[in-house]
Amino acid sequence: MTERPTHSPTKRIIFLDRRVAFIEPDRINVRPALAAALLPLFGLLLGIAAFVSIIIWLDTLPFAVVLLLLAVAVVSIPLAGIGFVYAVAGANVVFDRKKKSGVWQQGFLGMGVGTTELVPFWKIEEIRIEETTRERQRGDVQDLAQFEIVLVKTSGKHLKVGDMVVARSMIRQGLHDVREVAEAIAQMTKKPLVAPEIVRRRRVEGDEPALADESSTADARAQADAP
């Protein structure tokens, strides 16, 4: 059986930094990667083990140890359990075409608790891709580029959707992945996308692709690939 490609027109999966974007025709869901569930899962198993230990060895364990195990179970099971469920099934940011809104969920110890921001599409000014890497960091031993997807409200408030950190030598691929998510959001919300474009320049030893001034047109990628 052939595996369905992630770039299917009906559903695409883009991996960001510690988050995964699930892009569907009527819904864009940016949520924690499954790897984020490992720590809550460990805490959940630890709490269950403490609770089982109390049941099995209650008559033989010292009273102080029983109290310690009980405290671990009482704290770990509910907190880690909710965190694990959220990491597997919860969502950080959801854009819904039918509801015409974007939702940011609150995070607490890895848990989603309620809603911190509800943004109707008509309150969105634009979608931006910003490179947050400081200029002074370029040229260091670990030369990284960080791109951040930001929603700008008409009030001027900035809301982060997700980001990507890549080596500057892989800046094209990193910007391509981030842009694919940002373009999907811009198309769904029908708002302009403001993003940096990569300009080709003559190759010099040790030189890397550069970023030009930001462009608000969706076809900036084609310009970047032009000779």
PDB file of C-alpha atoms in Angstrom:
ATOM      1  CA  MET A   1       0.000   0.000   0.000  1.00  0.00           C
ATOM      2  CA  THR A   2       1.388   3.405  -1.003  1.00  0.00           C
ATOM      3  CA  GLU A   3       1.669   6.003   1.724  1.00  0.00           C
ATOM      4  CA  ARG A   4      -0.348   9.114   1.106  1.00  0.00           C
ATOM      5  CA  PRO A   5       1.931  12.115   0.514  1.00  0.00           C
ATOM      6  CA  THR A   6       1.796  14.915   3.063  1.00  0.00           C
ATOM      7  CA  HIS A   7       1.495  17.499   0.277  1.00  0.00           C
ATOM      8  CA  SER A   8      -1.906  16.191  -0.797  1.00  0.00           C
ATOM      9  CA  PRO A   9      -4.317  18.956  -1.943  1.00  0.00           C
ATOM     10  CA  THR A  10      -6.783  17.847   0.741  1.00  0.00           C
ATOM     11  CA  LYS A  11      -4.330  17.719   3.634  1.00  0.00           C
ATOM     12  CA  ARG A  12      -0.746  18.830   4.112  1.00  0.00           C
ATOM     13  CA  ILE A  13       1.533  18.374   7.106  1.00  0.00           C
ATOM     14  CA  ILE A  14       4.330  20.873   7.703  1.00  0.00           C
ATOM     15  CA  PHE A  15       6.827  20.373  10.531  1.00  0.00           C
ATOM     16  CA  LEU A  16       7.823  23.553  12.348  1.00  0.00           C
ATOM     17  CA  ASP A  17       9.980  24.044  15.444  1.00  0.00           C
ATOM     18  CA  ARG A  18       8.348  21.850  18.161  1.00  0.00           C
ATOM     19  CA  ARG A  19       5.000  22.205  16.371  1.00  0.00           C
ATOM     20  CA  VAL A  20       3.230  20.596  13.458  1.00  0.00           C
ATOM     21  CA  ALA A  21       0.870  22.388  11.082  1.00  0.00           C
ATOM     22  CA  PHE A  22      -2.023  20.367   9.663  1.00  0.00           C
ATOM     23  CA  ILE A  23      -3.403  22.221   6.652  1.00  0.00           C
ATOM     24  CA  GLU A  24      -6.839  21.255   5.339  1.00  0.00           C
ATOM     25  CA  PRO A  25      -9.197  23.144   2.973  1.00  0.00           C
ATOM     26  CA  ASP A  26     -11.412  24.466   5.800  1.00  0.00           C
ATOM     27  CA  ARG A  27      -9.097  24.198   8.810  1.00  0.00           C
ATOM     28  CA  ILE A  28      -5.494  24.945   9.740  1.00  0.00           C
ATOM     29  CA  ASN A  29      -4.339  23.394  13.002  1.00  0.00           C
ATOM     30  CA  VAL A  30      -0.933  24.260  14.493  1.00  0.00           C
ATOM     31  CA  ARG A  31      -0.330  22.108  17.547  1.00  0.00           C
ATOM     32  CA  PRO A  32       2.564  20.648  19.567  1.00  0.00           C
ATOM     33  CA  ALA A  33       4.548  17.820  17.993  1.00  0.00           C
ATOM     34  CA  LEU A  34       4.050  14.348  19.408  1.00  0.00           C
ATOM     35  CA  ALA A  35       7.543  14.561  20.895  1.00  0.00           C
ATOM     36  CA  ALA A  36       6.094  17.136  23.298  1.00  0.00           C
ATOM     37  CA  ALA A  37       4.018  14.320  24.816  1.00  0.00           C
ATOM     38  CA  LEU A  38       7.066  12.418  26.086  1.00  0.00           C
ATOM     39  CA  LEU A  39       7.557  14.478  29.259  1.00  0.00           C
ATOM     40  CA  PRO A  40       3.862  14.436  30.271  1.00  0.00           C
ATOM     41  CA  LEU A  41       3.769  10.707  29.515  1.00  0.00           C
ATOM     42  CA  PHE A  42       6.744  10.122  31.805  1.00  0.00           C
ATOM     43  CA  GLY A  43       5.044  12.109  34.572  1.00  0.00           C
ATOM     44  CA  LEU A  44       1.818  10.166  34.089  1.00  0.00           C
ATOM     45  CA  LEU A  45       3.595   6.814  34.289  1.00  0.00           C
ATOM     46  CA  LEU A  46       5.512   7.986  37.349  1.00  0.00           C
ATOM     47  CA  GLY A  47       2.285   8.953  39.106  1.00  0.00           C
ATOM     48  CA  ILE A  48       0.602   5.651  38.223  1.00  0.00           C
ATOM     49  CA  ALA A  49       3.653   3.716  39.441  1.00  0.00           C
ATOM     50  CA  ALA A  50       3.579   5.614  42.750  1.00  0.00           C
ATOM     51  CA  PHE A  51      -0.136   4.897  43.198  1.00  0.00           C
ATOM     52  CA  VAL A  52       0.273   1.185  42.399  1.00  0.00           C
ATOM     53  CA  SER A  53       3.224   0.954  44.782  1.00  0.00           C
ATOM     54  CA  ILE A  54       1.080   2.293  47.614  1.00  0.00           C
ATOM     55  CA  ILE A  55      -1.597  -0.305  46.940  1.00  0.00           C
ATOM     56  CA  ILE A  56       0.809  -3.256  46.715  1.00  0.00           C
ATOM     57  CA  TRP A  57       3.298  -2.424  49.489  1.00  0.00           C
ATOM     58  CA  LEU A  58       1.170  -0.347  51.853  1.00  0.00           C
ATOM     59  CA  ASP A  59       1.810  -2.706  54.794  1.00  0.00           C
ATOM     60  CA  THR A  60       5.577  -2.857  54.309  1.00  0.00           C
ATOM     61  CA  LEU A  61       6.529   0.681  53.291  1.00  0.00           C
ATOM     62  CA  PRO A  62       7.535   3.264  55.922  1.00  0.00           C
ATOM     63  CA  PHE A  63       4.866   5.858  56.602  1.00  0.00           C
ATOM     64  CA  ALA A  64       7.067   8.707  55.270  1.00  0.00           C
ATOM     65  CA  VAL A  65       7.591   6.863  51.980  1.00  0.00           C
ATOM     66  CA  VAL A  66       3.850   6.287  51.649  1.00  0.00           C
ATOM     67  CA  LEU A  67       3.218  10.016  52.092  1.00  0.00           C
ATOM     68  CA  LEU A  68       5.883  10.828  49.502  1.00  0.00           C
ATOM     69  CA  LEU A  69       4.425   8.376  46.957  1.00  0.00           C
ATOM     70  CA  LEU A  70       0.946   9.693  47.634  1.00  0.00           C
ATOM     71  CA  ALA A  71       2.072  13.269  47.006  1.00  0.00           C
ATOM     72  CA  VAL A  72       3.743  12.204  43.737  1.00  0.00           C
ATOM     73  CA  ALA A  73       0.594  10.397  42.597  1.00  0.00           C
ATOM     74  CA  VAL A  74      -1.772  13.235  43.539  1.00  0.00           C
ATOM     75  CA  VAL A  75       0.320  15.846  41.722  1.00  0.00           C
ATOM     76  CA  SER A  76       1.589  13.879  38.718  1.00  0.00           C
ATOM     77  CA  ILE A  77      -1.498  11.987  37.566  1.00  0.00           C
ATOM     78  CA  PRO A  78      -3.892  14.930  36.964  1.00  0.00           C
ATOM     79  CA  LEU A  79      -1.307  17.428  35.688  1.00  0.00           C
ATOM     80  CA  ALA A  80       0.669  15.042  33.502  1.00  0.00           C
ATOM     81  CA  GLY A  81      -2.510  13.311  32.337  1.00  0.00           C
ATOM     82  CA  ILE A  82      -4.088  16.530  31.070  1.00  0.00           C
ATOM     83  CA  GLY A  83      -0.761  17.584  29.558  1.00  0.00           C
ATOM     84  CA  PHE A  84      -0.460  14.282  27.718  1.00  0.00           C
ATOM     85  CA  VAL A  85      -4.001  14.515  26.324  1.00  0.00           C
ATOM     86  CA  TYR A  86      -3.383  18.079  25.191  1.00  0.00           C
ATOM     87  CA  ALA A  87      -0.071  17.196  23.512  1.00  0.00           C
ATOM     88  CA  VAL A  88      -1.762  14.377  21.592  1.00  0.00           C
ATOM     89  CA  ALA A  89      -5.162  15.874  20.785  1.00  0.00           C
ATOM     90  CA  GLY A  90      -4.984  19.527  21.786  1.00  0.00           C
ATOM     91  CA  ALA A  91      -4.260  22.511  19.585  1.00  0.00           C
ATOM     92  CA  ASN A  92      -2.305  25.707  20.040  1.00  0.00           C
ATOM     93  CA  VAL A  93      -3.662  27.692  17.102  1.00  0.00           C
ATOM     94  CA  VAL A  94      -6.677  26.868  14.945  1.00  0.00           C
ATOM     95  CA  PHE A  95      -7.958  28.763  11.897  1.00  0.00           C
ATOM     96  CA  ASP A  96     -11.446  27.742  10.808  1.00  0.00           C
ATOM     97  CA  ARG A  97     -12.878  28.848   7.471  1.00  0.00           C
ATOM     98  CA  LYS A  98     -16.491  28.137   8.451  1.00  0.00           C
ATOM     99  CA  LYS A  99     -16.246  30.026  11.747  1.00  0.00           C
ATOM    100  CA  LYS A 100     -14.152  32.737  10.061  1.00  0.00           C
ATOM    101  CA  SER A 101     -11.869  33.061  13.056  1.00  0.00           C
ATOM    102  CA  GLY A 102      -8.541  32.060  14.548  1.00  0.00           C
ATOM    103  CA  VAL A 103      -8.207  30.734  18.106  1.00  0.00           C
ATOM    104  CA  TRP A 104      -5.152  30.750  20.395  1.00  0.00           C
ATOM    105  CA  GLN A 105      -5.358  28.350  23.314  1.00  0.00           C
ATOM    106  CA  GLN A 106      -3.810  28.992  26.693  1.00  0.00           C
ATOM    107  CA  GLY A 107      -0.847  26.858  27.728  1.00  0.00           C
ATOM    108  CA  PHE A 108      -0.063  25.841  31.321  1.00  0.00           C
ATOM    109  CA  LEU A 109       2.540  23.143  31.963  1.00  0.00           C
ATOM    110  CA  GLY A 110       1.857  21.853  28.464  1.00  0.00           C
ATOM    111  CA  MET A 111      -1.923  21.973  28.917  1.00  0.00           C
ATOM    112  CA  GLY A 112      -4.514  23.858  26.876  1.00  0.00           C
ATOM    113  CA  VAL A 113      -6.872  25.603  29.236  1.00  0.00           C
ATOM    114  CA  GLY A 114      -9.605  27.644  27.606  1.00  0.00           C
ATOM    115  CA  THR A 115      -9.010  30.336  24.986  1.00  0.00           C
ATOM    116  CA  THR A 116      -6.697  33.319  25.320  1.00  0.00           C
ATOM    117  CA  GLU A 117      -7.397  34.954  21.970  1.00  0.00           C
ATOM    118  CA  LEU A 118     -10.260  34.741  19.493  1.00  0.00           C
ATOM    119  CA  VAL A 119      -9.557  36.684  16.297  1.00  0.00           C
ATOM    120  CA  PRO A 120     -12.281  37.052  13.654  1.00  0.00           C
ATOM    121  CA  PHE A 121     -10.876  37.238  10.141  1.00  0.00           C
ATOM    122  CA  TRP A 122     -12.126  40.817   9.717  1.00  0.00           C
ATOM    123  CA  LYS A 123      -9.896  41.912  12.612  1.00  0.00           C
ATOM    124  CA  ILE A 124      -6.751  40.634  10.872  1.00  0.00           C
ATOM    125  CA  GLU A 125      -4.551  43.232   9.206  1.00  0.00           C
ATOM    126  CA  GLU A 126      -1.946  40.930   7.639  1.00  0.00           C
ATOM    127  CA  ILE A 127       0.115  37.772   8.005  1.00  0.00           C
ATOM    128  CA  ARG A 128       3.865  38.248   8.358  1.00  0.00           C
ATOM    129  CA  ILE A 129       6.990  36.115   8.223  1.00  0.00           C
ATOM    130  CA  GLU A 130       9.749  37.737  10.250  1.00  0.00           C
ATOM    131  CA  GLU A 131      13.352  36.683  10.636  1.00  0.00           C
ATOM    132  CA  THR A 132      14.070  37.108  14.326  1.00  0.00           C
ATOM    133  CA  THR A 133      17.766  36.153  14.136  1.00  0.00           C
ATOM    134  CA  ARG A 134      19.909  38.979  15.405  1.00  0.00           C
ATOM    135  CA  GLU A 135      22.363  40.459  12.952  1.00  0.00           C
ATOM    136  CA  ARG A 136      25.268  40.066  15.376  1.00  0.00           C
ATOM    137  CA  GLN A 137      24.656  36.290  15.542  1.00  0.00           C
ATOM    138  CA  ARG A 138      25.473  35.839  11.878  1.00  0.00           C
ATOM    139  CA  GLY A 139      28.960  34.536  11.295  1.00  0.00           C
ATOM    140  CA  ASP A 140      29.194  32.751  14.634  1.00  0.00           C
ATOM    141  CA  VAL A 141      30.100  29.072  14.867  1.00  0.00           C
ATOM    142  CA  GLN A 142      26.431  28.109  15.123  1.00  0.00           C
ATOM    143  CA  ASP A 143      24.922  30.293  12.426  1.00  0.00           C
ATOM    144  CA  LEU A 144      21.155  29.844  12.630  1.00  0.00           C
ATOM    145  CA  ALA A 145      18.183  31.572  11.075  1.00  0.00           C
ATOM    146  CA  GLN A 146      14.820  31.760  12.829  1.00  0.00           C
ATOM    147  CA  PHE A 147      11.625  32.556  10.931  1.00  0.00           C
ATOM    148  CA  GLU A 148       8.450  33.398  12.823  1.00  0.00           C
ATOM    149  CA  ILE A 149       4.881  33.390  11.495  1.00  0.00           C
ATOM    150  CA  VAL A 150       3.017  36.328  13.025  1.00  0.00           C
ATOM    151  CA  LEU A 151      -0.593  37.459  12.706  1.00  0.00           C
ATOM    152  CA  VAL A 152      -1.028  41.220  12.950  1.00  0.00           C
ATOM    153  CA  LYS A 153      -4.426  42.475  14.160  1.00  0.00           C
ATOM    154  CA  THR A 154      -5.972  45.746  13.043  1.00  0.00           C
ATOM    155  CA  SER A 155      -5.246  47.016  16.566  1.00  0.00           C
ATOM    156  CA  GLY A 156      -1.534  46.446  15.966  1.00  0.00           C
ATOM    157  CA  LYS A 157      -1.228  43.463  18.303  1.00  0.00           C
ATOM    158  CA  HIS A 158       1.085  40.657  17.133  1.00  0.00           C
ATOM    159  CA  LEU A 159       0.179  36.996  17.717  1.00  0.00           C
ATOM    160  CA  LYS A 160       2.709  34.251  17.101  1.00  0.00           C
ATOM    161  CA  VAL A 161       1.518  31.218  15.119  1.00  0.00           C
ATOM    162  CA  GLY A 162       4.746  29.208  14.938  1.00  0.00           C
ATOM    163  CA  ASP A 163       8.399  29.401  13.987  1.00  0.00           C
ATOM    164  CA  MET A 164      11.226  27.521  12.325  1.00  0.00           C
ATOM    165  CA  VAL A 165      14.923  27.417  13.244  1.00  0.00           C
ATOM    166  CA  VAL A 166      17.347  26.247  10.551  1.00  0.00           C
ATOM    167  CA  ALA A 167      21.034  26.479   9.740  1.00  0.00           C
ATOM    168  CA  ARG A 168      21.660  29.467   7.501  1.00  0.00           C
ATOM    169  CA  SER A 169      22.951  27.111   4.823  1.00  0.00           C
ATOM    170  CA  MET A 170      19.400  25.651   4.693  1.00  0.00           C
ATOM    171  CA  ILE A 171      17.653  29.007   4.738  1.00  0.00           C
ATOM    172  CA  ARG A 172      15.811  28.371   1.464  1.00  0.00           C
ATOM    173  CA  GLN A 173      14.177  25.157   2.679  1.00  0.00           C
ATOM    174  CA  GLY A 174      13.341  26.667   6.060  1.00  0.00           C
ATOM    175  CA  LEU A 175      11.708  29.737   4.513  1.00  0.00           C
ATOM    176  CA  HIS A 176       9.836  27.529   2.028  1.00  0.00           C
ATOM    177  CA  ASP A 177       8.237  25.449   4.807  1.00  0.00           C
ATOM    178  CA  VAL A 178       7.307  28.485   6.883  1.00  0.00           C
ATOM    179  CA  ARG A 179       5.950  30.263   3.851  1.00  0.00           C
ATOM    180  CA  GLU A 180       3.755  27.306   2.917  1.00  0.00           C
ATOM    181  CA  VAL A 181       1.988  27.583   6.286  1.00  0.00           C
ATOM    182  CA  ALA A 182       1.789  31.380   6.166  1.00  0.00           C
ATOM    183  CA  GLU A 183       0.401  31.348   2.617  1.00  0.00           C
ATOM    184  CA  ALA A 184      -2.297  28.863   3.608  1.00  0.00           C
ATOM    185  CA  ILE A 185      -3.355  31.164   6.466  1.00  0.00           C
ATOM    186  CA  ALA A 186      -3.262  34.241   4.205  1.00  0.00           C
ATOM    187  CA  GLN A 187      -5.390  32.500   1.575  1.00  0.00           C
ATOM    188  CA  MET A 188      -7.942  31.313   4.126  1.00  0.00           C
ATOM    189  CA  THR A 189      -8.229  34.695   5.842  1.00  0.00           C
ATOM    190  CA  LYS A 190      -7.915  36.600   2.527  1.00  0.00           C
ATOM    191  CA  LYS A 191      -5.302  38.885   4.030  1.00  0.00           C
ATOM    192  CA  PRO A 192      -1.959  40.006   2.551  1.00  0.00           C
ATOM    193  CA  LEU A 193       1.205  38.086   3.282  1.00  0.00           C
ATOM    194  CA  VAL A 194       4.329  40.083   4.090  1.00  0.00           C
ATOM    195  CA  ALA A 195       7.423  37.907   3.838  1.00  0.00           C
ATOM    196  CA  PRO A 196      11.152  38.193   3.114  1.00  0.00           C
ATOM    197  CA  GLU A 197      12.368  36.912  -0.200  1.00  0.00           C
ATOM    198  CA  ILE A 198      15.704  35.253  -0.869  1.00  0.00           C
ATOM    199  CA  VAL A 199      17.756  37.002  -3.524  1.00  0.00           C
ATOM    200  CA  ARG A 200      20.355  35.177  -5.522  1.00  0.00           C
ATOM    201  CA  ARG A 201      23.788  36.730  -5.574  1.00  0.00           C
ATOM    202  CA  ARG A 202      27.149  35.785  -7.006  1.00  0.00           C
ATOM    203  CA  ARG A 203      28.620  32.908  -5.054  1.00  0.00           C
ATOM    204  CA  VAL A 204      31.637  33.787  -2.952  1.00  0.00           C
ATOM    205  CA  GLU A 205      33.596  31.409  -0.732  1.00  0.00           C
ATOM    206  CA  GLY A 206      31.771  31.092   2.570  1.00  0.00           C
ATOM    207  CA  ASP A 207      28.870  33.204   1.288  1.00  0.00           C
ATOM    208  CA  GLU A 208      25.258  32.315   2.026  1.00  0.00           C
ATOM    209  CA  PRO A 209      21.945  33.333   0.434  1.00  0.00           C
ATOM    210  CA  ALA A 210      20.729  36.742   1.606  1.00  0.00           C
ATOM    211  CA  LEU A 211      17.306  38.066   2.507  1.00  0.00           C
ATOM    212  CA  ALA A 212      15.991  41.098   0.674  1.00  0.00           C
ATOM    213  CA  ASP A 213      13.474  43.616   1.903  1.00  0.00           C
ATOM    214  CA  GLU A 214      10.044  42.267   2.689  1.00  0.00           C
ATOM    215  CA  SER A 215       7.503  41.828  -0.103  1.00  0.00           C
ATOM    216  CA  SER A 216       3.747  41.665   0.377  1.00  0.00           C
ATOM    217  CA  THR A 217       3.038  39.855  -2.882  1.00  0.00           C
ATOM    218  CA  ALA A 218       2.314  36.148  -2.916  1.00  0.00           C
ATOM    219  CA  ASP A 219       4.479  35.620  -6.001  1.00  0.00           C
ATOM    220  CA  ALA A 220       7.699  36.813  -4.348  1.00  0.00           C
ATOM    221  CA  ARG A 221       8.954  33.234  -4.445  1.00  0.00           C
ATOM    222  CA  ALA A 222       8.969  33.295  -8.250  1.00  0.00           C
ATOM    223  CA  GLN A 223      10.991  36.491  -8.188  1.00  0.00           C
ATOM    224  CA  ALA A 224      13.498  34.905  -5.843  1.00  0.00           C
ATOM    225  CA  ASP A 225      14.140  32.079  -8.298  1.00  0.00           C
ATOM    226  CA  ALA A 226      14.509  34.404 -11.283  1.00  0.00           C
ATOM    227  CA  PRO A 227      18.061  34.724 -12.663  1.00  0.00           C
TER     228      PRO A 227
END
